[in-house]
Amino acid sequence: MLRFLTAGESHGQALVVIVEGLPSGLQVTVDDVQRELSRRRLGYGRGPRQRFEVDEVVLLGGVRHGRTLGSPVAIEIKNTEWTRSDKWHEEMNPAPGATKAPLTRVRPGHADLAGMQKYGFTDARDVLERASARETAARVAAGALAKLLLRSIGTEVISHVVQMGDARSDGRRPTPSDLSIVDESAVRCFDSNGTERMVAAVESAAKDGDSLGGIVEVLGYGMPVGLGSHVHWDRKLDALLAQAVMSIQAVKGVEIGDGFEVAGRRGSNAHDPIRWNDQSGSYERDTTLAGGTEGGISNGGLLVVRAAMKPLATLNKPSLPTVDVVTKESGVSFKERTDVTAVPAMGVVAETMVSLVLAQEAQRKFGGDSIDEFVRNHASAVGR
């Protein structure tokens, strides 16, 4: 079984991720991980940190001569801000001490207050450093490995932005061969007219010192039949996907296929008709209303997962009413360095979480201590 664990804080020395359960012999390089991390930095509306923070990757263990060993893979992503700024050496020093500037005017919509109440803190930085979306860099590093594993059996996971604020794309879906077009868009939108509308929406929000949310769509191509299971609640593929994607910072809604839209339809118009293709020797569906899963199991069709991200809780023009946790006086929330929007980057993170779930379930179904055994088991299962 594939699993992963991340550690580290936003302005700490580094982020670390350990990935366990990868078969031996999977070809991996630093560039594979770096490429995915670079995609996470894409998107119009990102803040200044993206211009000077470098994701410096080190493979610490589990890989030798460009291939996995079957042991846990450990990856470090160094924080270049730590090495460049004395401020963070002082603020995030693990040695005994205290901060000179505690953050006490908590931000509505962020983990600040709930985390402080839960763990007994009086400084919001004790919460926000781990709650920060910077943590997703470690997830993306893990997802790079999951994508390589999935690619070995012909499965590709991509994403695109379909809505930013009230600006929408035309609904066309990219294929894996279109991913470079998506990534070249300022907002990772496949529709050029939609890109223009979304950029305008970001500029309008930026002018007002405000933030913007949106929706991304993750697509899984070349999906094998039979990932997940109907027999237990915690084995259902759509449930695993929903939990994984919902765990991304600021995501407040997840939809599989046309879940919310079909809720308002009659059953006669809410399901994907099934047909048999003599040429391919397989069952097929021409629509994606169910999003590629039925009964908690992948059905071999296109996987469709959508994630809705709320506007960021930190504003460039602080205006959200709050309370100082020490004085209990009313005021506005503090300003930590922020983006106008992180929706394009969230799409890459959503790809990561979907890929990690699919890789986990593929390992559960096909097994294999080596990549050759994994691929052979998959080929046998699909009758090749």
C-alpha angles and dihedrals in degrees: 000000000000117000137157141200129199129202136182142069132261096254097023126111095276148331118246132195129187118199117195128188103040113140120243121262098039107145109239134167135176087248091060090058094039091053093057092045090052090054089054089061093058126108142085112261098041118140130247093271089075090060097057107020110095122198099225107191127205123181101217101179148344095054127087127176092349099309135093118251099209090254123106113294114225121198128186122200107195119218106230091192088065092057094044102045131058087198093072093043086061099037097045100032109140091210119097113282144095139256121254093211113042116189108232107155097085124211120243110234094026131098091250104104100030091048092048091050093047097049100030098246128154096193118068091211088073086067107029096055091066096031090056118113087238084087089071090072087074090049091051089053089054090045091056088064092045090053091052090052093049092047089060088067096040100262119136127185121200137161141204136186113253099175138022115183103315094332114105138190123236092257099250113145124224123224123219089268088059096055094100089056090052093048091049091058113098089236100025092254119149092211114076093205089048089051091057092050092048094048089052090051091051092048091050092051091045091052089056093045088244135128135238136215131196150161131274128193121216118202128197115202125191092023116181119229117251108035110145125012142246095217101079132032093231094050097058109118096216090050092051091048093048093051093046095049093042088056090069112106113267095007108133103168138039127188129187111210112322092332099149096039096049089052087076096048134084116256092250088067102033106073138070113252113231124223136173119241110208092192096055095029092228144105114258140190122204095201133053103213091130092044095235098302131096124179090357092302130108109248098199095258129113111302112227122189124167126195127196116209121199121224111277116270095225113075129197086224103043110219107140111119114238145147132253105241092215103042096024088222120145120248142123125295120266121257119241115182106281149172126243086229138351098189095116091052091045088060090061090048090049088053086054096052093045090048092050091052092047092047090050093051092043089054090048092052103037101024122183135160091222131040090243091056091046093052092044092052091050092049090050092049093053093043100249 
